[in-house]
Coordinates of C-alpha atoms and ligand atoms in Angstrom, one line a residue:
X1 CA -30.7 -3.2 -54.9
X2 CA -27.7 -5.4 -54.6
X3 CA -26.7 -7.8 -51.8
X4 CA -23.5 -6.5 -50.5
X5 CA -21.8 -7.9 -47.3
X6 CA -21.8 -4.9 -44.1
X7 CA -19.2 -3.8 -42.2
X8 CA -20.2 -2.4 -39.2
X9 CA -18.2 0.3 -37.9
X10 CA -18.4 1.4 -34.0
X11 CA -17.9 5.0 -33.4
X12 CA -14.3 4.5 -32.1
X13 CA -13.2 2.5 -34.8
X14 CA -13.3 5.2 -37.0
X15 CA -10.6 4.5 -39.4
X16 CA -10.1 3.6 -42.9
X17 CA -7.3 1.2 -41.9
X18 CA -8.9 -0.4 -39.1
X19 CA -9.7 -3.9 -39.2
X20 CA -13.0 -5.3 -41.4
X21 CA -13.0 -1.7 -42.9
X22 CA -9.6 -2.1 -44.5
X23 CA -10.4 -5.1 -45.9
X24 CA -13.5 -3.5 -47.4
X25 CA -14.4 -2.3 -50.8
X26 CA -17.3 -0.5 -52.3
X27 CA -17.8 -2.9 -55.1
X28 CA -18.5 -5.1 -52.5
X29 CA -19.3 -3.9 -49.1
X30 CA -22.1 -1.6 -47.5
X31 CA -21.2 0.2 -44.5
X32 CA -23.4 0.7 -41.6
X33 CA -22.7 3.3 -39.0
X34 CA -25.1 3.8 -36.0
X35 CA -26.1 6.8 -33.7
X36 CA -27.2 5.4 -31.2
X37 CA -30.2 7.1 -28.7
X38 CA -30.4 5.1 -25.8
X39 CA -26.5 5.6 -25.3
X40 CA -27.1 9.1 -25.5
X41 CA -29.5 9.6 -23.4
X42 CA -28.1 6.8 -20.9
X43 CA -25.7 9.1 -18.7
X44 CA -25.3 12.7 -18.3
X45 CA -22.2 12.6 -20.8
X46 CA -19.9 15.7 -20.7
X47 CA -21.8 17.9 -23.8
X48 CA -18.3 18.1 -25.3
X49 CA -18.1 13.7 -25.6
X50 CA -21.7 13.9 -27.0
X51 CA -20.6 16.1 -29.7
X52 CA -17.6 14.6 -30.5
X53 CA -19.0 11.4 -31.3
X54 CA -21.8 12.4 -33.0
X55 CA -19.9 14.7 -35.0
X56 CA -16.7 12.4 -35.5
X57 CA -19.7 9.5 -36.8
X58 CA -21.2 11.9 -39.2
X59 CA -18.5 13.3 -40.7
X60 CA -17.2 9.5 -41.1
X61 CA -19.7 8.8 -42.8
X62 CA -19.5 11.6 -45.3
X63 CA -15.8 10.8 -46.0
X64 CA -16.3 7.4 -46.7
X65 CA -19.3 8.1 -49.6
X66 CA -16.9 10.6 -51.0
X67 CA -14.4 7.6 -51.5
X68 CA -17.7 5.7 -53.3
X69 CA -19.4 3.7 -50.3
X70 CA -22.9 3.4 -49.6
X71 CA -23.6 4.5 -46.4
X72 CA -26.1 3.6 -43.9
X73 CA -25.7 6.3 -41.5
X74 CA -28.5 5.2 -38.9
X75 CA -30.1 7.0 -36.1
X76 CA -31.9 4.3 -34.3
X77 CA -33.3 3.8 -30.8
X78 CA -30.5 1.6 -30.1
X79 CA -27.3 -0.1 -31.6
X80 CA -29.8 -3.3 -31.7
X81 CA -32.2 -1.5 -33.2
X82 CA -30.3 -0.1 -35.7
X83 CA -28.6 -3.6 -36.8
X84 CA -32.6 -5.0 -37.1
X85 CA -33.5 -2.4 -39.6
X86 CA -30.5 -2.8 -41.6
X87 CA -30.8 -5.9 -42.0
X88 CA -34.5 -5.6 -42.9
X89 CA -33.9 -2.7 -45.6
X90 CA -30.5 -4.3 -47.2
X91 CA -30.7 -7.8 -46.3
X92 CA -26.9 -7.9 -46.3
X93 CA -25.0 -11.5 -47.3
X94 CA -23.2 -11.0 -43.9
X95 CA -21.9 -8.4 -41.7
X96 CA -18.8 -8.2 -40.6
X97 CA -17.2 -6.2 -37.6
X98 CA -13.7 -4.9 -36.0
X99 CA -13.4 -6.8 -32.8
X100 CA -15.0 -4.1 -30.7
X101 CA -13.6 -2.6 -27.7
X102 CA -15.5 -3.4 -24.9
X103 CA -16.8 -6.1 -23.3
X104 CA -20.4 -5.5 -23.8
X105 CA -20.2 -4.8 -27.6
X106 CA -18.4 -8.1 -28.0
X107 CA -21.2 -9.5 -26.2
X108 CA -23.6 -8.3 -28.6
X109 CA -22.1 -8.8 -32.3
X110 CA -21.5 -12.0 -31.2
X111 CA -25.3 -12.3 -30.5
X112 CA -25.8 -10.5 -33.7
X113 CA -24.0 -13.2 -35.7
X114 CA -21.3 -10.7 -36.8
X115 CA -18.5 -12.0 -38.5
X116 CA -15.7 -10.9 -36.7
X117 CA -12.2 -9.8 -37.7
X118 CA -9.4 -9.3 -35.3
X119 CA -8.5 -5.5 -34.3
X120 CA -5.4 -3.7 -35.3
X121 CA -6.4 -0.7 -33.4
X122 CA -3.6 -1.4 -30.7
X123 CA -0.2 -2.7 -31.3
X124 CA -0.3 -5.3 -29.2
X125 CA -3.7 -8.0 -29.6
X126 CA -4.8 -9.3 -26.1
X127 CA -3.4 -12.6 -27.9
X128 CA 0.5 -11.3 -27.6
X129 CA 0.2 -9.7 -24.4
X130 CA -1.1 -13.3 -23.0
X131 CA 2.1 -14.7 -24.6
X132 CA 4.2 -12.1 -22.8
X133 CA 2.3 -12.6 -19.8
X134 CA 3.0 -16.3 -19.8
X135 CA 3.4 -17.6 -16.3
X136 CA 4.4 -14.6 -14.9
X137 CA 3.0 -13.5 -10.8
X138 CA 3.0 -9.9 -12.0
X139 CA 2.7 -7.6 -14.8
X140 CA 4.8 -5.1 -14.4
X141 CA 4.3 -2.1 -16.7
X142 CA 8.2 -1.6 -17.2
X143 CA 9.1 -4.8 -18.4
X144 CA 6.0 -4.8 -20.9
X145 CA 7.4 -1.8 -22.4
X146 CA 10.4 -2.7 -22.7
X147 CA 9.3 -5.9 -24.4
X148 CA 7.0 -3.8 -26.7
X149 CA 9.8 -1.3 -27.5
X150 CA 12.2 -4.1 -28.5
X151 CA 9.3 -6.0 -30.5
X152 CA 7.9 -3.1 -32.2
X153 CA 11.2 -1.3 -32.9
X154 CA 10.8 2.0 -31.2
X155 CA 13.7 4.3 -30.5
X156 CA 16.1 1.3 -30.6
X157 CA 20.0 1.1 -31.7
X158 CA 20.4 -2.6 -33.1
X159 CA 19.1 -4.0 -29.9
X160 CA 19.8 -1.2 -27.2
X161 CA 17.6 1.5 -26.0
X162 CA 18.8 5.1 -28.1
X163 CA 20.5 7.2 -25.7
X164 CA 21.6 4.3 -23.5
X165 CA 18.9 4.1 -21.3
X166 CA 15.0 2.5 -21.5
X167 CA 13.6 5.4 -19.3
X168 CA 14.9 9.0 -18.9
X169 CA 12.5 9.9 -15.7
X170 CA 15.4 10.7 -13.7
X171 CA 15.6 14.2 -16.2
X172 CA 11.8 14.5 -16.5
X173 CA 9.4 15.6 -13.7
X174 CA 10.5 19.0 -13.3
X175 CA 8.5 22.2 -11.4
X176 CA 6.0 23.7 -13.3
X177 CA 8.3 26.4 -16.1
X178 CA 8.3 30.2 -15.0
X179 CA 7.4 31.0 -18.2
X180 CA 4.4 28.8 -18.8
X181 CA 2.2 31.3 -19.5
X182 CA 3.0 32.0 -23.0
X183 CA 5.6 29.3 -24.1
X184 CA 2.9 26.8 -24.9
X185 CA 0.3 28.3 -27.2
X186 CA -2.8 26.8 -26.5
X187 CA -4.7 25.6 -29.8
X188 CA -8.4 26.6 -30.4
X189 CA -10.8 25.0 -27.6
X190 CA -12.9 22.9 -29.9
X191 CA -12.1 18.8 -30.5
X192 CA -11.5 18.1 -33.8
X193 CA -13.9 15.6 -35.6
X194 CA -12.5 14.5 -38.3
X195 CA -9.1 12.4 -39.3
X196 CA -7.9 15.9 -41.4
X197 CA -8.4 18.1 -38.3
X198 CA -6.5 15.2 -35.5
X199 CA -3.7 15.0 -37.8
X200 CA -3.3 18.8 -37.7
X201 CA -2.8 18.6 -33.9
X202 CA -0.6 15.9 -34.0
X203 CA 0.9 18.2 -36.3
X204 CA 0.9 20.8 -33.8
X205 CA 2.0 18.5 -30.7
X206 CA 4.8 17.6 -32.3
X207 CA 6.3 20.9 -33.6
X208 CA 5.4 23.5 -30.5
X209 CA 5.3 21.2 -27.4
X210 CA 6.7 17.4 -27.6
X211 CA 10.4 19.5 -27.1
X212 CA 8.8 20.3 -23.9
X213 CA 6.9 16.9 -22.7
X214 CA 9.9 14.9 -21.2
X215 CA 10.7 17.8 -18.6
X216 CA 7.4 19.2 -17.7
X217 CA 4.9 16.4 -18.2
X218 CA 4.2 16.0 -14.2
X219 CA 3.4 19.7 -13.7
X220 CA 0.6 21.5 -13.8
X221 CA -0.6 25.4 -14.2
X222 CA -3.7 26.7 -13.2
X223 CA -4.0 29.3 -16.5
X224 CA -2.6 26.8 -19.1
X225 CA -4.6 23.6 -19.1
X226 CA -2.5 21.2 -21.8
X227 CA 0.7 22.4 -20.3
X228 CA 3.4 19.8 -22.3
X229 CA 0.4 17.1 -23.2
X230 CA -0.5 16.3 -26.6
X231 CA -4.1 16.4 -26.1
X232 CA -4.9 13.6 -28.4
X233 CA -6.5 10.8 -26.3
X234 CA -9.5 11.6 -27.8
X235 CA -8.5 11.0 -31.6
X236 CA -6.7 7.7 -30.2
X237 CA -9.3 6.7 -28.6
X238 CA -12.0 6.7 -31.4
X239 CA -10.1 5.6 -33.9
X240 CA -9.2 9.7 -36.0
X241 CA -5.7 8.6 -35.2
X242 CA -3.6 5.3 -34.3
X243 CA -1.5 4.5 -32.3
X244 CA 1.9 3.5 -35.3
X245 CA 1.3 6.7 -36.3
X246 CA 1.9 8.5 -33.9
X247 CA 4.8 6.7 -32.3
X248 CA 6.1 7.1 -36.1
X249 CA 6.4 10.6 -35.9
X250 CA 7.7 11.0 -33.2
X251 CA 10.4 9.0 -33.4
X252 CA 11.0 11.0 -36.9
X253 CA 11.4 14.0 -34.9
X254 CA 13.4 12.4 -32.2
X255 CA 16.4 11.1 -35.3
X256 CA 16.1 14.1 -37.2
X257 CA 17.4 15.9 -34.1
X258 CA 14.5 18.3 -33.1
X259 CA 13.2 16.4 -30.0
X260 CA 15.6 15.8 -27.3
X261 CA 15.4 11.7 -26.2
X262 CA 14.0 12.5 -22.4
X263 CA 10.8 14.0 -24.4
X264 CA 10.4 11.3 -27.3
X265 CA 11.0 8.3 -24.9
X266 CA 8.7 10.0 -22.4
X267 CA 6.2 10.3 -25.2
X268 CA 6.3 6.6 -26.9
X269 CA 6.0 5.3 -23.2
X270 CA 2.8 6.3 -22.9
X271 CA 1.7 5.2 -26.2
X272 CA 3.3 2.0 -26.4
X273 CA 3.6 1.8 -22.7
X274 CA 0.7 2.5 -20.8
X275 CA -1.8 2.5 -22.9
X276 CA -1.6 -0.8 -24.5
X277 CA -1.0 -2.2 -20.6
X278 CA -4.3 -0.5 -19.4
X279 CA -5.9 -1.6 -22.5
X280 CA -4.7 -5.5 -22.1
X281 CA -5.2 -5.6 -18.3
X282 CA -8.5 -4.4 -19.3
X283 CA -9.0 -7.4 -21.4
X284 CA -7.2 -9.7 -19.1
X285 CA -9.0 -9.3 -15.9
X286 CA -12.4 -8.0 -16.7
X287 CA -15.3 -8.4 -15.7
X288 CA -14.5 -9.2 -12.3
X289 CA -11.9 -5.7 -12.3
X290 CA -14.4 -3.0 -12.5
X291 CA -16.0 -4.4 -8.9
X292 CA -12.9 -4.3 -7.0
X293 CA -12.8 -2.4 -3.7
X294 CA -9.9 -3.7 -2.1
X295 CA -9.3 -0.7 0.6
X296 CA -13.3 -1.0 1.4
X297 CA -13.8 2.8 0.6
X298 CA -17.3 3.4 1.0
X299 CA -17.7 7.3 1.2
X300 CA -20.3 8.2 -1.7
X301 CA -19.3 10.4 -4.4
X302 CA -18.8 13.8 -2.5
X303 CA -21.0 17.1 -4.2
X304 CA -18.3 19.2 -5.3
X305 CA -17.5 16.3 -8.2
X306 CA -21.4 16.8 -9.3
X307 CA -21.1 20.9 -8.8
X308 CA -20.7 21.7 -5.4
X309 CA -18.1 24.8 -5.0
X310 CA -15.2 24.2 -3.4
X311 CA -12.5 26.7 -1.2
X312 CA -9.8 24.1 -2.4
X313 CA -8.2 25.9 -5.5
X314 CA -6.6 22.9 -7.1
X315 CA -9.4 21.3 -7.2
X316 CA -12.1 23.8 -7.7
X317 CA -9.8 25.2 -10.9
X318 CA -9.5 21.3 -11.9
X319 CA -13.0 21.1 -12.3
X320 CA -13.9 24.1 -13.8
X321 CA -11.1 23.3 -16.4
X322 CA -13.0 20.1 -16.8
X323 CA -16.3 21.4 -17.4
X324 CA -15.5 23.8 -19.7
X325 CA -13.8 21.0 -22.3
X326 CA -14.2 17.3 -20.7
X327 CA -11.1 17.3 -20.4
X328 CA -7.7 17.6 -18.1
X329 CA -3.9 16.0 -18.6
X330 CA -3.0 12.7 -16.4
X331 CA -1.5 14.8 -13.3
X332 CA -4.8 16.2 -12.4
X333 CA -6.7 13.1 -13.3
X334 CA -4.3 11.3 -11.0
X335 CA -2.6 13.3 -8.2
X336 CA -5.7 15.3 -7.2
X337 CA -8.9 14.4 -8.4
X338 CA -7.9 10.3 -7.8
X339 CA -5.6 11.1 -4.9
X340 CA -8.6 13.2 -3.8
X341 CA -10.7 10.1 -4.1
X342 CA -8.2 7.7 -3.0
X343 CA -7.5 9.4 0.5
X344 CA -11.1 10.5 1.5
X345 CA -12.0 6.9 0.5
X346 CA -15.0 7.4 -2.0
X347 CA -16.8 4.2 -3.2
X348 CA -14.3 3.1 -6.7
X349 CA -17.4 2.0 -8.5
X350 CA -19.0 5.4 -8.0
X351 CA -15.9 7.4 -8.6
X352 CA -15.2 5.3 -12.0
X353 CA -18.6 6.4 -13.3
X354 CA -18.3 10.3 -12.2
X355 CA -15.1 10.3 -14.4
X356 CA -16.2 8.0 -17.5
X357 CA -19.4 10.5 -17.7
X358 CA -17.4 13.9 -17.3
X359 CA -14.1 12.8 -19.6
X360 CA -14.6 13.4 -23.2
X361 CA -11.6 10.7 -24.0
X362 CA -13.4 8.0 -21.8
X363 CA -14.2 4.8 -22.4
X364 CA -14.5 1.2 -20.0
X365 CA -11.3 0.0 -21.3
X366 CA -9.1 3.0 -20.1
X367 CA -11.4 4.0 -17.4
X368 CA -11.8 1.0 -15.1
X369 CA -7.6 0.4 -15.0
X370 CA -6.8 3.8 -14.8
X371 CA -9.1 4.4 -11.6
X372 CA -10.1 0.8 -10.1
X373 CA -5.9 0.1 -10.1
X374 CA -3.9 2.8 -11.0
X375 CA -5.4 5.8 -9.0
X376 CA -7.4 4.2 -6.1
X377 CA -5.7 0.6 -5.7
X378 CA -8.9 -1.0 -5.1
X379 CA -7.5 -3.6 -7.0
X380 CA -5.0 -4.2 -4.1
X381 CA -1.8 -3.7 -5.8
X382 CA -2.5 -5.8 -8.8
X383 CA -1.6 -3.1 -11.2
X384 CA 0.1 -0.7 -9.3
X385 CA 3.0 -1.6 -6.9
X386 CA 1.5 1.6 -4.3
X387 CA -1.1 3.7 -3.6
X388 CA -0.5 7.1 -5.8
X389 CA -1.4 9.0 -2.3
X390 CA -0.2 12.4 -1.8
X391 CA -0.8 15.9 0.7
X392 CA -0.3 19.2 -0.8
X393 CA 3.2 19.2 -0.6
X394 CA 3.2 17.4 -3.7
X395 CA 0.5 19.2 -5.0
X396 CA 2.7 22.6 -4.3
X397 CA 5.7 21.5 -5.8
X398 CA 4.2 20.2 -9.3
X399 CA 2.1 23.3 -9.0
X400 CA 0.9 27.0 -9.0
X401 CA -2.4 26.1 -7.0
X402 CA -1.5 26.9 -3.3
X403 CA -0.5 30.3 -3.4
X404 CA -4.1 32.4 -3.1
X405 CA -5.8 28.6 -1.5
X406 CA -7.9 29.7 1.8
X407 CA -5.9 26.9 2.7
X408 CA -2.6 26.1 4.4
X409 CA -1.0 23.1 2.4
X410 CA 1.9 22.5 5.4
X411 CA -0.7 22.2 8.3
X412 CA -2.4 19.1 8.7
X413 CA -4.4 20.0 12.5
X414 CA -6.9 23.4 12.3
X415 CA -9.5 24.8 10.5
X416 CA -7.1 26.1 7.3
X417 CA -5.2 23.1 7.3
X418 CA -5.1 21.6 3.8
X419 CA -7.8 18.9 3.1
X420 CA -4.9 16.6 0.8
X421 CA -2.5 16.9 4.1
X422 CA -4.7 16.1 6.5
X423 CA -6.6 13.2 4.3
X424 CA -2.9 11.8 3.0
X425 CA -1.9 11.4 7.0
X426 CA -5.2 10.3 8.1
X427 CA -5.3 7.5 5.0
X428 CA -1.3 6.3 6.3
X429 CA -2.9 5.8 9.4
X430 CA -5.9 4.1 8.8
X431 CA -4.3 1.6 6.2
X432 CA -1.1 0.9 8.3
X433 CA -1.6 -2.7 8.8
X434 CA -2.1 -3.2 5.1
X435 CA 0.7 -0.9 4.2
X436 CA 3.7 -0.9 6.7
X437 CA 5.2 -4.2 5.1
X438 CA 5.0 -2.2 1.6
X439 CA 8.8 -1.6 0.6
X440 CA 7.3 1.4 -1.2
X441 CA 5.4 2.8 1.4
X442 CA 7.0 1.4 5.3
X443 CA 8.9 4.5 5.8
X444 CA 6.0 6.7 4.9
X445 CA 3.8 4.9 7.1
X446 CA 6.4 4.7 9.9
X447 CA 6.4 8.4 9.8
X448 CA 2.7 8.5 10.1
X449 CA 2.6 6.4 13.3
X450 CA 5.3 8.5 15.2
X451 CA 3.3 11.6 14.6
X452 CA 2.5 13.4 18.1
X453 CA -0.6 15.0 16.8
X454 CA -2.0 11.5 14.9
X455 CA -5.2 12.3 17.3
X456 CA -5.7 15.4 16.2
X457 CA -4.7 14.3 12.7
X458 CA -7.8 12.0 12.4
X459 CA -10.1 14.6 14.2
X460 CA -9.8 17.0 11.6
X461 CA -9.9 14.2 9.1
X462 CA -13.3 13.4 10.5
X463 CA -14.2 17.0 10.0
X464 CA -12.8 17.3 6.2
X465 CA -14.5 14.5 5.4
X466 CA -17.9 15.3 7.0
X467 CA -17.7 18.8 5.2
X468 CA -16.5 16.8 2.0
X469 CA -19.4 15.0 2.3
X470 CA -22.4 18.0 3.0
X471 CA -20.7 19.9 0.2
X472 CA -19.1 22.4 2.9
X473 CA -15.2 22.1 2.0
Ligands
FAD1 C1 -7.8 8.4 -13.0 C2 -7.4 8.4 -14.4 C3 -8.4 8.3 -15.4 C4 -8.0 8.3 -16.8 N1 -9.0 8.2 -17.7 C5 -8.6 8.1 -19.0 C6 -9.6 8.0 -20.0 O1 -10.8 8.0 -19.8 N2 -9.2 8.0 -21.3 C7 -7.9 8.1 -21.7 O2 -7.6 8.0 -22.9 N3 -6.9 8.1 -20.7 C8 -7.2 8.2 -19.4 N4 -6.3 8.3 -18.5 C9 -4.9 8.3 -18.9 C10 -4.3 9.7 -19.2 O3 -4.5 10.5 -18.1 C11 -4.8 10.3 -20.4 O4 -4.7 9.4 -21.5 C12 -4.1 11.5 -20.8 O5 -4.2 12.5 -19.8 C13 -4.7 12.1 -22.1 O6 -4.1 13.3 -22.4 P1 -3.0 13.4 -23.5 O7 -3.5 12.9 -24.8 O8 -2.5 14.8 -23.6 O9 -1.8 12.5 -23.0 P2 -0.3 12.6 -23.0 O10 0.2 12.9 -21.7 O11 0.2 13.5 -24.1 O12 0.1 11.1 -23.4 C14 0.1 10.5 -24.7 C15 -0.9 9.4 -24.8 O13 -0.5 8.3 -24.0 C16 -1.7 7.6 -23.6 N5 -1.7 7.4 -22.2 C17 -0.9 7.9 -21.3 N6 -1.1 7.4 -20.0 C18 -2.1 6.5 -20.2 C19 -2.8 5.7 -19.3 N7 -2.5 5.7 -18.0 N8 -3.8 5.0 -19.8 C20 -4.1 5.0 -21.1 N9 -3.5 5.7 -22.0 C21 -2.5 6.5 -21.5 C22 -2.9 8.4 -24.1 O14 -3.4 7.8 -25.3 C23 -2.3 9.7 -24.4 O15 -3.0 10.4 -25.4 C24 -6.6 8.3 -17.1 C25 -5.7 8.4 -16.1 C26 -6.1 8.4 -14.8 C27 -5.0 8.5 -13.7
SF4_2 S1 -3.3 24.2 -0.2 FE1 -4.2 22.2 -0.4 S2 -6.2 22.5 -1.2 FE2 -5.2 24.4 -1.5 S3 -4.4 24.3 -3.6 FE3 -2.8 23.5 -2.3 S4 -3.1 21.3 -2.2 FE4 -5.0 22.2 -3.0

């Protein structure tokens, strides 16, 4: 047998092009994959995550002997494990890894004795976002965009934004389309696990619903569940797809006239936006972050996120939507099921852990920004400016939910009054003091403290959140 060198490949690096593995060749390089057990069996993982990773790992695998690799596709107790009996079967001249993407996996192939090679997996390296960052108080998410979009060349003309403007919001967030039903076809319900199959629905993204994603990317409908999304987190996120790519075609689309610049801007802002900002705050302020619980919200994780059936339609459609696939687009994640969080004031550490289990594109890196800062500002504003609260006003306007609720979504006092309007008053109040000097929040709060019926307000509030709490709601 000869000594080769590894590469060891995580399951969400899974990428010809990424890091170590592009460097690799199989004259000279053995790769190691690992299935790990004690992962598996550490959380009760959406069925649909399980699966994809399992699946995405094997067929990895598989395509990488076809291009004339040796393999060693291990199923081993644990990723430890796994490394030990490589080691001891194919005593390997070194092995080498991708920077991997979490802080515990860093922790360990450096305890391994990995070599390690810096990641390309993102387009921006925790290295250049610290030079962005530089002495800057705050990180604002607009001006680190803008900064990527100028660096990495994205819908630019010489050096000003195309279409005259950096962000197009102002013609996005629209109601939810009349025609919904049946404009967006919705592909086949089944993730795809393999680089092939995520390049056909990037394929199909682009052509039948990026048009759309500019206008209609805040709405929701209860019978079509990707709406304008792309649906391709999950691809991203282990590696099927990157990040270039994507932006790529995207912007191809955009100058060969078929996307309009409200959708393609849109689009590249989350990719080159928001993701690579959650991905370096991740890397920036962890592992202190994931602890934070700035607003001290201590209710535990209410029943109807574990199964408990709920009279509130938008959220009891929400979850079935998300048990059936693992999965739901950002305006449910964030404007009910985190708003949902955010105003009863459930425990952030406990909340965070419900949604890394149940999501099938989850992961620490996207999870812990997205929910510690972003959707329940336990972080205390360090990522987000305000609180993404909201009562079902909001959630009526972005949505088809309310009509058919058993509940009222204007009335915040009596028994039908909707739980969001009665929580989002009741959460103004109690976080006044912290709030009313907010230039983003004063006049909401303002309104909150001249309401006549604030006692009656918070009584009912008590009693949502009691019945939130015995799985009664
Ligand atoms: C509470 C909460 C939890 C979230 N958890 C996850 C998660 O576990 N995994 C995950 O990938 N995303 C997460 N997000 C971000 C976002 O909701 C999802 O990336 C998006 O819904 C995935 O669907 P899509 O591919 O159709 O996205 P699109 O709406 O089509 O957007 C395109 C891409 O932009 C990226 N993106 C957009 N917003 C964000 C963001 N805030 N953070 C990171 N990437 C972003 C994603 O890669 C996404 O695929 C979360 C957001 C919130 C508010
Ligand atoms: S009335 Fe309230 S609970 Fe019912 S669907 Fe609307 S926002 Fe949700």
């Amino acid at each position: 047998m000869t000594a080769l060198a590894t590469v060891w490949v995580f399951g969400d690096q899974l990428n010809r092009r990424i890091g170590a593995l592009a460097q690799a060749k199989p004259q000279t390089h053995r790769v190691l994959l690992i299935t790990a057990a004690d992962k598996i069996a550490s959380r009760p993982w959406h069925p649909a995550r399980v699966s994809l990773y399992t699946q995405a790992i094997e067929n990895f695998a598989n395509e990488l002997r076809e291009d004339g690799f040796d393999v060693d596709h291990r199923h081993a107790s644990s990723m430890r494990s796994g490394v030990a009996a490589h080691r001891a079967e194919f005593a390997p001249t070194r092995i080498e890894v991708t920077e991997p993407n979490s802080v515990t996996a860093r922790a360990l192939v450096s305890e391994l004795g990995c070599t390690v090679t810096p990641s390309n997996q993102f387009l921006c390296h925790p290295t250049h976002f610290t030079e962005w960052a530089g002495t800057r108080k705050s990180f604002k998410m607009e001006d680190f965009y803008r900064w990527q979009r100028r660096r990495l060349d994205y819908l630019m003309d010489d050096d000003e934004p195309a279409g005259g403007e950096w962000n197009f919001d102002e013609q996005n967030r629209e109601r939810p389309p009349k025609d919904g039903h049946d404009r967006w076809p919705v592909p086949v319900d089944v993730w795809a696990t393999t680089r092939t199959g995520a390049l056909k629905r990037l394929d199909f993204f682009v052509k039948r619903v990026l048009p759309m994603f500019g206008p209609h990317e805040d709405a929701m409908l209860a019978d079509n569940w990707h709406l304008a999304h792309s649906v391709l987190s999950p691809y991203l996120n282990i590696g099927l797809l990157l990040p270039g790519e994507v932006c790529d075609r995207v912007e191809k689309e955009f100058r060969a006239g078929r996307v309009p610049i409200n959708s393609a801007e849109g689009f590249i802002r989350q990719i080159i936006g928001w993701r690579e900002y959650v991905w370096n705050l991740y890397w920036r302020w962890m592992p202190d972050y994931a602890a934070k619980n700035a607003l001290g919200a201590d209710l535990d994780l209410p029943p109807l996120f574990t199964g408990t059936d709920t009279r509130m339609r938008c959220v009891s459609g929400i979850l079935g939507d998300l048990q059936t696939r693992g999965w739901v687009h950002h305006i449910p994640r964030l404007m009910v099921l985190g708003n949902l969080a955010l105003i009863a004031g459930v425990n952030p550490q406990q909340f965070t852990r419900w949604m890394w289990d149940s999501f099938v594109d989850a992961a620490e890196w996207v999870m812990v920004p997205n929910v510690i800062g972003m959707s329940l500002h336990a972080d205390g504003g360090m990522m987000a400016s305000k609180p993404y609260a909201a009562g079902g006003a909001y959630i009526d306007r972005m949505s088809n939910y309310c009509k058919g609720c058993a509940f009222d979504r204007e009335k915040r006092v009596g028994d039908d009054a909707c739980p969001f309007t009665t929580l989002y008053w009741d959460f103004l109040l109690r976080h006044a003091d912290r709030f009313v000097k907010n230039p983003r929040m004063s006049t909401q709060v303002r309104a909150a403290q001249k309401l006549k019926d604030a006692a009656a307000v918070q009584a009912r509030a008590h009693d949502v959140l009691a019945q939130l709490a015995n799985g009664t709601l």
